[in-house]
Backbone as numpy.savetxt, mean C-alpha at the origin, in Angstrom:
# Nx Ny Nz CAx CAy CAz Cx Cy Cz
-8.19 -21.73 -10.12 -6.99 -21.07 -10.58 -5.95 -22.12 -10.93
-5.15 -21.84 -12.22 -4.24 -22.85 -12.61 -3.02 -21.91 -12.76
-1.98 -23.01 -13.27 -0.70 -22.28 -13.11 -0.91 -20.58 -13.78
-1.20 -21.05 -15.38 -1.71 -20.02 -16.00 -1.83 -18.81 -15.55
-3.00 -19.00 -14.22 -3.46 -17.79 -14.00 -2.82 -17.17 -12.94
-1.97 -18.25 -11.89 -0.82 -17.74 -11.65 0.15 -17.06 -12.20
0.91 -17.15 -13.35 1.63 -16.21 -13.97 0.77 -15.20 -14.34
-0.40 -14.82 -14.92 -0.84 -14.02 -15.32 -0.93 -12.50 -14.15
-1.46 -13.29 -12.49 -1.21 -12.13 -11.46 0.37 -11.89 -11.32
1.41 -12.94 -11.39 2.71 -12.29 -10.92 2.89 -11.27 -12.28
2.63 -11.41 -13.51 2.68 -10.37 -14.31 1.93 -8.95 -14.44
1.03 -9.40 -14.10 -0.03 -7.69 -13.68 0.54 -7.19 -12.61
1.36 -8.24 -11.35 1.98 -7.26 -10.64 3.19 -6.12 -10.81
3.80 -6.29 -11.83 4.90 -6.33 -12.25 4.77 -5.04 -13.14
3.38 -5.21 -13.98 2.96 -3.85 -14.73 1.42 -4.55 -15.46
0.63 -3.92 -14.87 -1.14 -3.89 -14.73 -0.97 -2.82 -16.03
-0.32 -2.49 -16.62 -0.61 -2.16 -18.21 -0.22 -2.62 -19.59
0.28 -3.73 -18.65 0.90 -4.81 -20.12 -0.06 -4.90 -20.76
-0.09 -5.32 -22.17 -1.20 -5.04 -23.37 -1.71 -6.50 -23.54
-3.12 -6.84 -23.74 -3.18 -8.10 -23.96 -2.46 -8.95 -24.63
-1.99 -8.16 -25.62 -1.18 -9.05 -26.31 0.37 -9.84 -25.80
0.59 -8.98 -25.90 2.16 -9.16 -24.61 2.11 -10.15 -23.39
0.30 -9.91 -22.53 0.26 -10.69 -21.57 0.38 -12.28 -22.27
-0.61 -12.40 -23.32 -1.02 -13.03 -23.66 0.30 -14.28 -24.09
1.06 -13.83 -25.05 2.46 -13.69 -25.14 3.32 -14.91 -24.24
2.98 -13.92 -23.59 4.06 -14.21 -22.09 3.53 -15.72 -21.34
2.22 -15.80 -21.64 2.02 -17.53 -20.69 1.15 -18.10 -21.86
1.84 -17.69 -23.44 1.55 -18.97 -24.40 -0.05 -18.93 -24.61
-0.79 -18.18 -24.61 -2.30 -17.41 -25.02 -2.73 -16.99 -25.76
-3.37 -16.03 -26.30 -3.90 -15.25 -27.62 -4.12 -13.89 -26.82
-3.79 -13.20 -27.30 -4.55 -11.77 -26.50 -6.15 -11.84 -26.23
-7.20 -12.56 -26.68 -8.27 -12.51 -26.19 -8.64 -13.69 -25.17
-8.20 -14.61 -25.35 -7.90 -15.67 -24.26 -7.32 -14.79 -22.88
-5.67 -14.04 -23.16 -5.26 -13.49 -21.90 -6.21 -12.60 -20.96
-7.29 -11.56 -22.02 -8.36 -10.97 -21.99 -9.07 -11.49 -20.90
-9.76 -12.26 -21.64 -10.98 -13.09 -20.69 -10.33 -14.38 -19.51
-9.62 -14.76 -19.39 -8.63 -14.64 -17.86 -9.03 -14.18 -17.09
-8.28 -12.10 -17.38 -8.26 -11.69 -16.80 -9.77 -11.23 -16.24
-10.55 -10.82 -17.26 -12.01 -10.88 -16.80 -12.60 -12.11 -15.75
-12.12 -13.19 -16.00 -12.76 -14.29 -15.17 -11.94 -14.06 -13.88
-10.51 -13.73 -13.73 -10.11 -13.64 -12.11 -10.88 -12.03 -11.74
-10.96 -11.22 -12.36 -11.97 -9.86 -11.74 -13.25 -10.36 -11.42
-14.10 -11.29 -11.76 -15.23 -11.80 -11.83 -15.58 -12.66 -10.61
-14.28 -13.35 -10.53 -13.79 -14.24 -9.07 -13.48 -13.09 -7.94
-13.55 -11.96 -7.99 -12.96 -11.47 -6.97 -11.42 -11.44 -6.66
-10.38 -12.52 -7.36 -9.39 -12.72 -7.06 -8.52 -10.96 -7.64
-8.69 -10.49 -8.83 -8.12 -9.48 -8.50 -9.16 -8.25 -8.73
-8.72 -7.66 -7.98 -10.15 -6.69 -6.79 -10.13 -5.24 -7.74
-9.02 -4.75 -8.01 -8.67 -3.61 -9.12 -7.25 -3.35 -9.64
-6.91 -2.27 -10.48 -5.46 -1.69 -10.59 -5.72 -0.40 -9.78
-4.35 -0.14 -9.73 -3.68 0.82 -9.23 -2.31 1.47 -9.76
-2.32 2.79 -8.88 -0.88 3.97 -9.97 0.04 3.05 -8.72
0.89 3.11 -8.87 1.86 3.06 -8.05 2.97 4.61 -7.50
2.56 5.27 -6.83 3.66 6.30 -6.82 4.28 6.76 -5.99
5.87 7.11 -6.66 6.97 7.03 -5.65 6.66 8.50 -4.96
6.44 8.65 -3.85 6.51 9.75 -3.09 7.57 10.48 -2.97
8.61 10.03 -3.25 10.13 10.92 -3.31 10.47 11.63 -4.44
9.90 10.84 -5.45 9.19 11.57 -6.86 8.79 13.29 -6.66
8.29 13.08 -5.84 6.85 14.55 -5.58 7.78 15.21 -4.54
8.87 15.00 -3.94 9.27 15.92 -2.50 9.04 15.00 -1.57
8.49 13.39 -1.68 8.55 13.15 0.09 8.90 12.12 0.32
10.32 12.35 0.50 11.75 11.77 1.10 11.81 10.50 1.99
10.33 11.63 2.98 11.14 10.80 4.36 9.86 10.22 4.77
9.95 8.78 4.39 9.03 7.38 4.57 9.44 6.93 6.45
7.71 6.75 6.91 8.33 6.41 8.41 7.21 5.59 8.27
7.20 4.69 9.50 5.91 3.80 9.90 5.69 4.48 11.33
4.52 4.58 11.34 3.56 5.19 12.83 2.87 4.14 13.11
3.26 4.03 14.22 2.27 2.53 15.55 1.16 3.95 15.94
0.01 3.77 16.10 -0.94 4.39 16.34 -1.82 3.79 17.72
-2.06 4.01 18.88 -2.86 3.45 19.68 -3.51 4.57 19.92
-5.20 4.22 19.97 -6.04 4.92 20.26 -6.32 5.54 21.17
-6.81 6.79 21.87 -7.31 6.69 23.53 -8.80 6.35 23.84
-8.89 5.68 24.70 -10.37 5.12 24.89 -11.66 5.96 24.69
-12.52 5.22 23.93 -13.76 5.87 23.18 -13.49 6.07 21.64
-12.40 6.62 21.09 -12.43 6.46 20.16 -12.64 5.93 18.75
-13.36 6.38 17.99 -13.89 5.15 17.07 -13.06 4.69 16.02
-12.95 3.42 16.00 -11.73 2.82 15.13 -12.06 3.12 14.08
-13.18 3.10 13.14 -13.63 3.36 11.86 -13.51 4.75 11.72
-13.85 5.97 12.22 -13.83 7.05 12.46 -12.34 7.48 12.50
-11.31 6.89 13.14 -9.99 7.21 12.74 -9.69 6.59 11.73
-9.32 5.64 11.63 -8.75 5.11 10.02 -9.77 5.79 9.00
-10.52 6.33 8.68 -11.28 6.87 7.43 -10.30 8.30 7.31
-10.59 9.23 8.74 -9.94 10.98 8.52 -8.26 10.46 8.42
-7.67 9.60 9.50 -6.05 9.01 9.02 -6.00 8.78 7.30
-6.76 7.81 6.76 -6.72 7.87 5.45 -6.80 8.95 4.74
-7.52 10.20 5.42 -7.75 11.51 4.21 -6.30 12.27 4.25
-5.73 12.05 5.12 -4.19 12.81 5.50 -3.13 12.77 4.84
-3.06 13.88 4.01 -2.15 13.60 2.56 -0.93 12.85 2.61
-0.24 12.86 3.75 0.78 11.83 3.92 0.99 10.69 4.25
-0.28 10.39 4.69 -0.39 9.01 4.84 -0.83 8.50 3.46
0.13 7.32 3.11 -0.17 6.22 2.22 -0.91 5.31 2.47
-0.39 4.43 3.80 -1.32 2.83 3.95 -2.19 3.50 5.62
-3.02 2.65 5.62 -3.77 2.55 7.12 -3.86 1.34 7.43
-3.11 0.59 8.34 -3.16 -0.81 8.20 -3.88 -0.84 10.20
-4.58 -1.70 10.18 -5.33 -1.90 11.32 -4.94 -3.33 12.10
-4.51 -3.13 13.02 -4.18 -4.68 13.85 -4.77 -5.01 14.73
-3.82 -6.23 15.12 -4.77 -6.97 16.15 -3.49 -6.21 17.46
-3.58 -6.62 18.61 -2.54 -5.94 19.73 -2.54 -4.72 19.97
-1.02 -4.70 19.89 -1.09 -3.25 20.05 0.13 -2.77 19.35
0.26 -1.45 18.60 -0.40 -0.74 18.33 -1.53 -1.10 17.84
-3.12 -0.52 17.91 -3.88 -0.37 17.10 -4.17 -0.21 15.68
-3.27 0.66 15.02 -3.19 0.86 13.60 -1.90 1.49 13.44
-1.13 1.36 12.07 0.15 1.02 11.79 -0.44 1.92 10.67
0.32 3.13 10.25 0.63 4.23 9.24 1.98 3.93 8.58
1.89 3.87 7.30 3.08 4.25 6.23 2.68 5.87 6.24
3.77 6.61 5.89 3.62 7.81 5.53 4.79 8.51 5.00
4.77 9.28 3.93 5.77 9.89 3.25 5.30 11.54 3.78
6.70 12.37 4.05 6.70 13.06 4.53 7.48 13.98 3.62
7.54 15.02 3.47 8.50 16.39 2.64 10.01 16.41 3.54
9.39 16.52 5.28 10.71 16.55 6.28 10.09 16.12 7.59
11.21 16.54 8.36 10.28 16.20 10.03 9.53 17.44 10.46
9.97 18.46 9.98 8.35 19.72 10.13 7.35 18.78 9.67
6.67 18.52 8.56 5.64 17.60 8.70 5.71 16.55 8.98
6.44 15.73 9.02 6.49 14.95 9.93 6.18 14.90 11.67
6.24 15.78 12.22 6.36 16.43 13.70 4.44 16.85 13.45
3.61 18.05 12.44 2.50 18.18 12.06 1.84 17.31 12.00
1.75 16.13 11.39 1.48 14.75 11.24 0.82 14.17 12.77
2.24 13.64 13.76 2.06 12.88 14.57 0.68 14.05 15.65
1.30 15.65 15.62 0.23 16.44 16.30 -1.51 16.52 15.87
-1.35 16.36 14.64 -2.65 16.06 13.97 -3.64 14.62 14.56
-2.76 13.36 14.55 -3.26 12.42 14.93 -3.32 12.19 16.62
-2.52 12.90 17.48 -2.80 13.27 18.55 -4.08 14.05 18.96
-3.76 15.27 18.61 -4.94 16.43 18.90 -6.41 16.09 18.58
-6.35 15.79 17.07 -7.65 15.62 16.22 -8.00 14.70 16.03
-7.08 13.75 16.13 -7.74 12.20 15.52 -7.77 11.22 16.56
-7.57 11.32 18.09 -7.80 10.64 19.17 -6.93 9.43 19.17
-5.20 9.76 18.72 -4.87 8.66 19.31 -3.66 9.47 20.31
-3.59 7.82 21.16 -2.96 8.69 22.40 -1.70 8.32 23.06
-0.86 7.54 21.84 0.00 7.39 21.91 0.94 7.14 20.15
1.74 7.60 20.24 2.31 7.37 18.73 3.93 6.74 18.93
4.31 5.50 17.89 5.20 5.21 17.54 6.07 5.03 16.67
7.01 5.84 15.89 7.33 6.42 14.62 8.55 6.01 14.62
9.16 4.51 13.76 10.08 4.47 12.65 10.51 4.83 11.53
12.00 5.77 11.15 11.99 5.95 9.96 12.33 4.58 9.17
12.30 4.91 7.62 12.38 3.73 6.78 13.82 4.24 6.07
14.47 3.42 6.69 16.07 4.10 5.21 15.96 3.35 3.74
15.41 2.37 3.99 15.13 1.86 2.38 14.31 0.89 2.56
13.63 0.57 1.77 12.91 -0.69 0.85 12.81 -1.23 -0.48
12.18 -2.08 -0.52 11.66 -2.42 -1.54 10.70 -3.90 -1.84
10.45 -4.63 -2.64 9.91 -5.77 -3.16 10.57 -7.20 -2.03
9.59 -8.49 -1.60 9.93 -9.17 -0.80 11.53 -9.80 -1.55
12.24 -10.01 -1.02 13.73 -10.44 -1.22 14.73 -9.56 -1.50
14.44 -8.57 -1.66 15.40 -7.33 -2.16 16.39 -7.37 -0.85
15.97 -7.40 0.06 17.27 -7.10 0.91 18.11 -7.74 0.91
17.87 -9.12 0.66 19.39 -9.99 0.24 19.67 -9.38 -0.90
19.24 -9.49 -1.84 20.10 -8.90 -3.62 20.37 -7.90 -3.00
20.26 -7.10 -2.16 21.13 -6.02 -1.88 22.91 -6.23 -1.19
22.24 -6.93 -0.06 23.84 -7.82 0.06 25.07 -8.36 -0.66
């Protein structure tokens, strides 16, 4: 990987539908050059796929929290994070080392589902303790200073 293809991922991050040409453009290329790049970092594994990006507040769901998830014993870690993943409000399933066990993003409509949610992963999904931060804002790494 060269600088090149460095700019080329901070630009797909930015918008993964820029047109070859444009990419191309942008770090001094040809659109079929930017092309086959990008084919050679998919080829490398370096970038794995695209994705939608979507705002959940968009759709009705407001209220973004993080859930610390610890399991109760026996439970199968793969077996929860797969049905946690099917759970329409959950976005991320992030799995750790310590404790909590696994760490939920989740966009919520309100705290009625929100409150449904944490009972779901209690009751049904075997964890046996839950820890739930709301999120009042985010965004992209540095934003919180430019917010200042």
């Amino acid at each position: 990987m060269d600088a090149v293809d460095g700019e080329i991922l901070r630009l797909l991050r930015e918008d993964a539908r820029i047109s070859w040409r444009d990419l191309g453009a942008a770090v001094g290329l040809s659109a079929n050059a930017a092309a086959e790049r990008v084919r050679r970092l998919r080829r490398a594994g370096v970038i794995r796929g695209f994705v939608a990006v979507i705002d959940p507040a968009a759709g009705g769901r407001t209220l973004q929290a993080l859930v610390g998830v610890t399991l109760a014993q026996g439970t199968d870690s793969d077996e929860f994070a797969a049905a946690a993943a099917r759970l329409h409000p959950v976005t991320e399933v992030l799995h750790l080392t310590g404790a909590p066990d696994y760490q939920l993003r989740v966009a919520c409509r309100d705290t009625a589902e929100l409150d449904a949610l944490l009972r779901t992963l209690r009751l049904r999904l075997g964890a046996t303790d839950t820890d739930t931060t709301i999120v009042l804002r985010s965004g992209p790494a540095g934003w919180a200073a430019e917010q200042a």
